[in-house]
PDB file of C-alpha atoms in Angstrom:
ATOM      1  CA  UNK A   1       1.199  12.083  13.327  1.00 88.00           C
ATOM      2  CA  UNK A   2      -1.635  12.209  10.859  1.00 95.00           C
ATOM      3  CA  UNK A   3      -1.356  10.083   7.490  1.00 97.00           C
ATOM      4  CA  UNK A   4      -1.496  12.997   5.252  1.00 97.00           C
ATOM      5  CA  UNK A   5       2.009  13.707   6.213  1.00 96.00           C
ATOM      6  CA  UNK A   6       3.497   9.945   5.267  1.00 96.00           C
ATOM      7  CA  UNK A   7       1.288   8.973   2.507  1.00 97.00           C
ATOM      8  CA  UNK A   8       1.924   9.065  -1.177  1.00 95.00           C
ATOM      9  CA  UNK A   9      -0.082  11.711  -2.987  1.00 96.00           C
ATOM     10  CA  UNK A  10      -1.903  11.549  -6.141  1.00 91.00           C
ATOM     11  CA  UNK A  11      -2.126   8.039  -6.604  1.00 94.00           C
ATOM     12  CA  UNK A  12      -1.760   6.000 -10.201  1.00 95.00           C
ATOM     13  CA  UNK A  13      -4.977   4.696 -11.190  1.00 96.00           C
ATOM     14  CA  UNK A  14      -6.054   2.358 -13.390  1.00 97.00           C
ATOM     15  CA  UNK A  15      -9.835   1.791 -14.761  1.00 97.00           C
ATOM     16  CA  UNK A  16     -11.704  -1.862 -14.251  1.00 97.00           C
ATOM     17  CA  UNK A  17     -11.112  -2.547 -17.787  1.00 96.00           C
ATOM     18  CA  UNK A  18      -7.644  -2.150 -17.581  1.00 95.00           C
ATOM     19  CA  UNK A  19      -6.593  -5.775 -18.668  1.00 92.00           C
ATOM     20  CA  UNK A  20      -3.925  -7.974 -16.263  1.00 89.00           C
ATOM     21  CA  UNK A  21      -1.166  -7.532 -18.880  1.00 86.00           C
ATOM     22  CA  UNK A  22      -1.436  -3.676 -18.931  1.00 91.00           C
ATOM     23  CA  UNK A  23      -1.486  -3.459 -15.111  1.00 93.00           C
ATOM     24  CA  UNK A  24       1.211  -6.021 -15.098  1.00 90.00           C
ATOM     25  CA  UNK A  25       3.327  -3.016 -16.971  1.00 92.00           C
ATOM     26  CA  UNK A  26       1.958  -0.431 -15.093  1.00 94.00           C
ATOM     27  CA  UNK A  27       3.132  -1.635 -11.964  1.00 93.00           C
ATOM     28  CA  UNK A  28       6.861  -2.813 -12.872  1.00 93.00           C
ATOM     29  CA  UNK A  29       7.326   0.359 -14.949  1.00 95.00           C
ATOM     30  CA  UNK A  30       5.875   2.380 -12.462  1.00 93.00           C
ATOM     31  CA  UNK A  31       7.607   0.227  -9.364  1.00 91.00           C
ATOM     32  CA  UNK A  32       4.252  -0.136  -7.275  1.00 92.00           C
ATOM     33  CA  UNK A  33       3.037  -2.790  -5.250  1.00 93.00           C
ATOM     34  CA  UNK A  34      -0.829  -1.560  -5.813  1.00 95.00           C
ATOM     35  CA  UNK A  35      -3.325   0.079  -7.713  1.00 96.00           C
ATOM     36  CA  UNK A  36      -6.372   1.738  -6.652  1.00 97.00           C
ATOM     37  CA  UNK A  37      -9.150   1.176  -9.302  1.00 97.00           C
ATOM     38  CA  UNK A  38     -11.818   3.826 -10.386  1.00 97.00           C
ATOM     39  CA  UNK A  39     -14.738   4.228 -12.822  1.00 95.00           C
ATOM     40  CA  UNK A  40     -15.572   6.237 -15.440  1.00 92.00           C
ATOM     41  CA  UNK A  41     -16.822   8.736 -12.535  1.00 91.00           C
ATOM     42  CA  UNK A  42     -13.470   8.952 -10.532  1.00 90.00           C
ATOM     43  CA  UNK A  43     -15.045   6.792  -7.717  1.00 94.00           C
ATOM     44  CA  UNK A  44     -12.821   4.224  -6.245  1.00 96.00           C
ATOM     45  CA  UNK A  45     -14.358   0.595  -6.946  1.00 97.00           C
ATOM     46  CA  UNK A  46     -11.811  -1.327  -5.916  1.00 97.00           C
ATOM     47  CA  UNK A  47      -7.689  -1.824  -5.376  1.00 97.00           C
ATOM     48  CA  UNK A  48      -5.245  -4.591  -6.945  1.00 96.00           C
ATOM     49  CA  UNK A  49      -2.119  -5.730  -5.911  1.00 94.00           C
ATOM     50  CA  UNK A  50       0.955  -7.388  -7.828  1.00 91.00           C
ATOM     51  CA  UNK A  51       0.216 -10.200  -5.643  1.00 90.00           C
ATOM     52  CA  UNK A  52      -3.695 -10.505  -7.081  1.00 90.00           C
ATOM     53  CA  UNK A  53      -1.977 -10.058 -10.603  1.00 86.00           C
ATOM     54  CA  UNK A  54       0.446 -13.124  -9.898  1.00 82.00           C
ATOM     55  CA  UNK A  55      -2.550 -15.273  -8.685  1.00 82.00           C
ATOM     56  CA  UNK A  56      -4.780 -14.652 -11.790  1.00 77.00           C
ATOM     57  CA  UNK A  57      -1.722 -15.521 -13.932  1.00 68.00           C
ATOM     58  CA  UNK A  58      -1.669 -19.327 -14.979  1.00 61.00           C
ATOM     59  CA  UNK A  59       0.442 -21.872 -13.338  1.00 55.00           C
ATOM     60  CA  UNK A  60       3.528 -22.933 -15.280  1.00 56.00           C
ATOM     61  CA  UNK A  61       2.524 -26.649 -14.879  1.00 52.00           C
ATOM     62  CA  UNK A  62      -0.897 -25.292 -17.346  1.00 58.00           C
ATOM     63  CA  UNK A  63      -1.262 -28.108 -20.378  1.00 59.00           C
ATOM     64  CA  UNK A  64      -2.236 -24.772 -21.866  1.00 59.00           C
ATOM     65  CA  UNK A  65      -0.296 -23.414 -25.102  1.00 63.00           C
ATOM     66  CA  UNK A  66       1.319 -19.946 -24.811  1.00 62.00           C
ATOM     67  CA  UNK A  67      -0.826 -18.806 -27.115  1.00 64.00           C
ATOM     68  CA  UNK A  68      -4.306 -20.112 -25.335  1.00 67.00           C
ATOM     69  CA  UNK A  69      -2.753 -18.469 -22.434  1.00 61.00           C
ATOM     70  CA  UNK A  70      -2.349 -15.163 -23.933  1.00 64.00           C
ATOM     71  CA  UNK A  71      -5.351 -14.913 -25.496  1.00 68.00           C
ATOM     72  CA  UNK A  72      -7.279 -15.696 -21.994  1.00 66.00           C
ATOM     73  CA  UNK A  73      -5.019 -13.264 -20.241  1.00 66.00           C
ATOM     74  CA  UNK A  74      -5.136 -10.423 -22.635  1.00 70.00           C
ATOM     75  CA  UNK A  75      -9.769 -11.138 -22.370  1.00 75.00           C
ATOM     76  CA  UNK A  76      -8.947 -11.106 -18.685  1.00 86.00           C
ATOM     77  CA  UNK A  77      -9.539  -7.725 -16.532  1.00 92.00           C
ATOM     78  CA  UNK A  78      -8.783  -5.706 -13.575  1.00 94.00           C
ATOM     79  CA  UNK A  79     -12.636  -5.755 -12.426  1.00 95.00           C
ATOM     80  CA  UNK A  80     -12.388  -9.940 -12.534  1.00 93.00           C
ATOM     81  CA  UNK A  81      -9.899  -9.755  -9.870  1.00 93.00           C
ATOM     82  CA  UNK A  82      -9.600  -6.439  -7.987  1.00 95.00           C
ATOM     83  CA  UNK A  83     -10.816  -6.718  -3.928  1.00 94.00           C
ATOM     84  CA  UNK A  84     -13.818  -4.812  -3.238  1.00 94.00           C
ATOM     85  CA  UNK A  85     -15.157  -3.023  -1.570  1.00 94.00           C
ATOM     86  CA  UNK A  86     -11.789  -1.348  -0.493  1.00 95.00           C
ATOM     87  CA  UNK A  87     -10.308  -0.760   3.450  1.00 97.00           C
ATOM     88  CA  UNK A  88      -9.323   2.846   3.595  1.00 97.00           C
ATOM     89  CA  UNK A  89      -8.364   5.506   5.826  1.00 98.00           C
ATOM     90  CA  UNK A  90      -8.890   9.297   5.908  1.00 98.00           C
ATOM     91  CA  UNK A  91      -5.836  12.350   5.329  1.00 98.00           C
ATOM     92  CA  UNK A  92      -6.676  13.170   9.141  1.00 98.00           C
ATOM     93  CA  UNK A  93      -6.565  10.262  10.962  1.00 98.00           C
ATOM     94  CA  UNK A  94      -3.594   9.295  12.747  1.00 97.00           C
ATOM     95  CA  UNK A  95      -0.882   7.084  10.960  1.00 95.00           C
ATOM     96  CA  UNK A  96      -1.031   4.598  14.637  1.00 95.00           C
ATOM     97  CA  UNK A  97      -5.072   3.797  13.086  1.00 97.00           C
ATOM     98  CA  UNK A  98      -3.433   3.079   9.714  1.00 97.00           C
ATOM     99  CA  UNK A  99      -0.991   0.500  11.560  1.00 97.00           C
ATOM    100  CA  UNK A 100      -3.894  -1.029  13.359  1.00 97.00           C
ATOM    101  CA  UNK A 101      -5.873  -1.555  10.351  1.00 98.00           C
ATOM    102  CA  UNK A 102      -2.980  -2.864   8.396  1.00 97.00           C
ATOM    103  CA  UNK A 103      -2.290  -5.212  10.696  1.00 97.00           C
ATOM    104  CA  UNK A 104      -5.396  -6.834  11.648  1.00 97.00           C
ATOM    105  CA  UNK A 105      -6.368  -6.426   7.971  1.00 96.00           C
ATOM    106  CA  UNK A 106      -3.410  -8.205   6.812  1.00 95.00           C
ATOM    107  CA  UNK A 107      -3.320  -6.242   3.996  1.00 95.00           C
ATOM    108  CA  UNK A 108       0.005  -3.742   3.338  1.00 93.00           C
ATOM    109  CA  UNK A 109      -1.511  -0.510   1.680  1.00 95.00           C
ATOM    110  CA  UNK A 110      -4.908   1.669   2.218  1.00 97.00           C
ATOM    111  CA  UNK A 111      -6.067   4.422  -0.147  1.00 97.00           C
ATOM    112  CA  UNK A 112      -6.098   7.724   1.547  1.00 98.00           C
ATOM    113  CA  UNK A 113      -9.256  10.140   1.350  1.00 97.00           C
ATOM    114  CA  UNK A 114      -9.767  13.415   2.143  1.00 97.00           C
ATOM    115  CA  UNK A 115     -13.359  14.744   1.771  1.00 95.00           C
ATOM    116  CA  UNK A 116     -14.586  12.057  -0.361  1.00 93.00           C
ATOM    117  CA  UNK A 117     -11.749  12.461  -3.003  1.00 95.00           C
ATOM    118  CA  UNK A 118      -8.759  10.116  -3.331  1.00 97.00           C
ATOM    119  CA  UNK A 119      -5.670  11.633  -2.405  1.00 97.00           C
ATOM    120  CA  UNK A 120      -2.977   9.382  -1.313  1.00 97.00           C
ATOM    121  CA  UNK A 121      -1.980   5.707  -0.665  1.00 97.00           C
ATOM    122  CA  UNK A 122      -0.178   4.766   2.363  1.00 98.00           C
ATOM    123  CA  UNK A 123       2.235   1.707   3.147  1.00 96.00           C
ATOM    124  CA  UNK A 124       3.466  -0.169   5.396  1.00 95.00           C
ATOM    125  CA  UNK A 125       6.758   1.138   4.035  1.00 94.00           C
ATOM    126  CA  UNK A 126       5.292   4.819   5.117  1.00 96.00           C
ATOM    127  CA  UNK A 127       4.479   3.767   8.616  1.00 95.00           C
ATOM    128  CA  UNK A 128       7.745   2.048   9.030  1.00 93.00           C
ATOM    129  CA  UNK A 129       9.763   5.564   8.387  1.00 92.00           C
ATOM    130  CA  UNK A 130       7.323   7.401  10.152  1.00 92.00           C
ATOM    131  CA  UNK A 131       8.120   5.272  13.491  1.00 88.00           C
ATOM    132  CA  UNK A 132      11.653   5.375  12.799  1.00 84.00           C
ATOM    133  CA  UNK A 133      11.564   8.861  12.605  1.00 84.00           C
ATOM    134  CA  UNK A 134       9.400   9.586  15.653  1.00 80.00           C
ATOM    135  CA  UNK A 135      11.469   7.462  17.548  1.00 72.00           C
ATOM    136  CA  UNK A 136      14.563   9.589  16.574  1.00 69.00           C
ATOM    137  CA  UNK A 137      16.340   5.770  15.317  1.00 66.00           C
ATOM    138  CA  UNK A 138      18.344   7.543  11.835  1.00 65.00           C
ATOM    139  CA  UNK A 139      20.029  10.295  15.243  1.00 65.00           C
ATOM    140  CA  UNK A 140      20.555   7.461  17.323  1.00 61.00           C
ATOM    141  CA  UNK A 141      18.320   7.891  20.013  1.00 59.00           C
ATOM    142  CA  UNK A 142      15.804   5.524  21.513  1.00 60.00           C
ATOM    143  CA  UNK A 143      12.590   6.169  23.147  1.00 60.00           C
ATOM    144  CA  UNK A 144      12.449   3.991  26.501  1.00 63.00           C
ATOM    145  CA  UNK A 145       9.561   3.667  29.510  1.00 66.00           C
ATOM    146  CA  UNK A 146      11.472   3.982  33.210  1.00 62.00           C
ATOM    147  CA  UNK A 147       9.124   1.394  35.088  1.00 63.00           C
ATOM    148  CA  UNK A 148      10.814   2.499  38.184  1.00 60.00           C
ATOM    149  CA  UNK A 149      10.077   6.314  38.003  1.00 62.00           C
ATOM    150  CA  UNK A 150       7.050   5.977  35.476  1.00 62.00           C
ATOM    151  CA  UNK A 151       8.409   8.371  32.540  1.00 66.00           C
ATOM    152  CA  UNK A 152       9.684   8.659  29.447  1.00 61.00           C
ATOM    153  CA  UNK A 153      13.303   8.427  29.139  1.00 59.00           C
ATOM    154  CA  UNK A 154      15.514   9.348  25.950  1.00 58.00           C
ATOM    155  CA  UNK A 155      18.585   7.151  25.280  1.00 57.00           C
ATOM    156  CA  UNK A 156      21.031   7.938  23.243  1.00 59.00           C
ATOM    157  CA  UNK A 157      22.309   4.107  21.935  1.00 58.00           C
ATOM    158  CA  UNK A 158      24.773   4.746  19.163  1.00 54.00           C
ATOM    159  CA  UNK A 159      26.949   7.550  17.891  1.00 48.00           C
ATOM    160  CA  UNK A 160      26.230   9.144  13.983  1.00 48.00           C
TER     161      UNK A 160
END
């Protein structure tokens, strides 16, 4: 199964200037978890996450004023807090590589390229339907390893 067929194409992008408010509203208007970031060029410079947005936001317990906290959010920018460089993965490349990376990564989301250009972003959320489909779960059948005879056995395990 190759990631071009699970990933999300065309990506939302935001630019290194973009400031943490804006991408704030980006992502809950837009309902994403991530955002790759690119230059003036269109070259991908980095990726941030809701998660990185949360951190760079001020603790509640700040002796701050609201209005010393705005004003250093609304100076503060993508590029101050985006990772980078960025882990990615190709169109081509199998969506078991994307898993693997993920997962010893730690990291839920990779940008997807395809001849240089950015194309896609897949998700754990992508890889998780793709293995439910290949293993038939949503028809109720279950992919199972006979130790006794050495091959792969279908099971059917629950009725639609």
């Amino acid at each position: 199964m190759l990631v071009r067929k699970w990933m999300s194409k065309d990506p939302f992008t935001i630019k290194p200037e973009t400031t943490i408010y804006e991408a704030l509203d980006v992502l809950k208007e837009k309902g994403f978890r991530r955002l790759p970031v690119v230059d003036s060029d269109g070259v991908v410079v980095g990726i941030v996450t809701d998660r990185d947005l949360k951190e760079a936001a001020p603790s509640d317990a700040t002796s701050l004023s609201i209005y010393e906290v705005n004003s250093l959010l609304s100076k503060l920018t993508v590029k101050d807090i985006m990772t980078s460089p960025i882990v990615s993965i190709g169109a081509d490349d199998v969506i078991e590589e994307a898993a693997l990376i993920m997962h010893e990564k730690k990291i839920s989301g990779l940008p997807v390229f395809d001849n240089g250009k950015l194309v896609g972003m897949i998700t754990i959320t992508d890889i998780l339907a793709a293995f439910v489909d290949v293993f038939g779960l949503q028809e109720g059948y279950r992919l199972t390893n006979s130790e006794s005879k050495g091959e792969v056995v279908i099971m059917r395990y629950r009725t639609n």
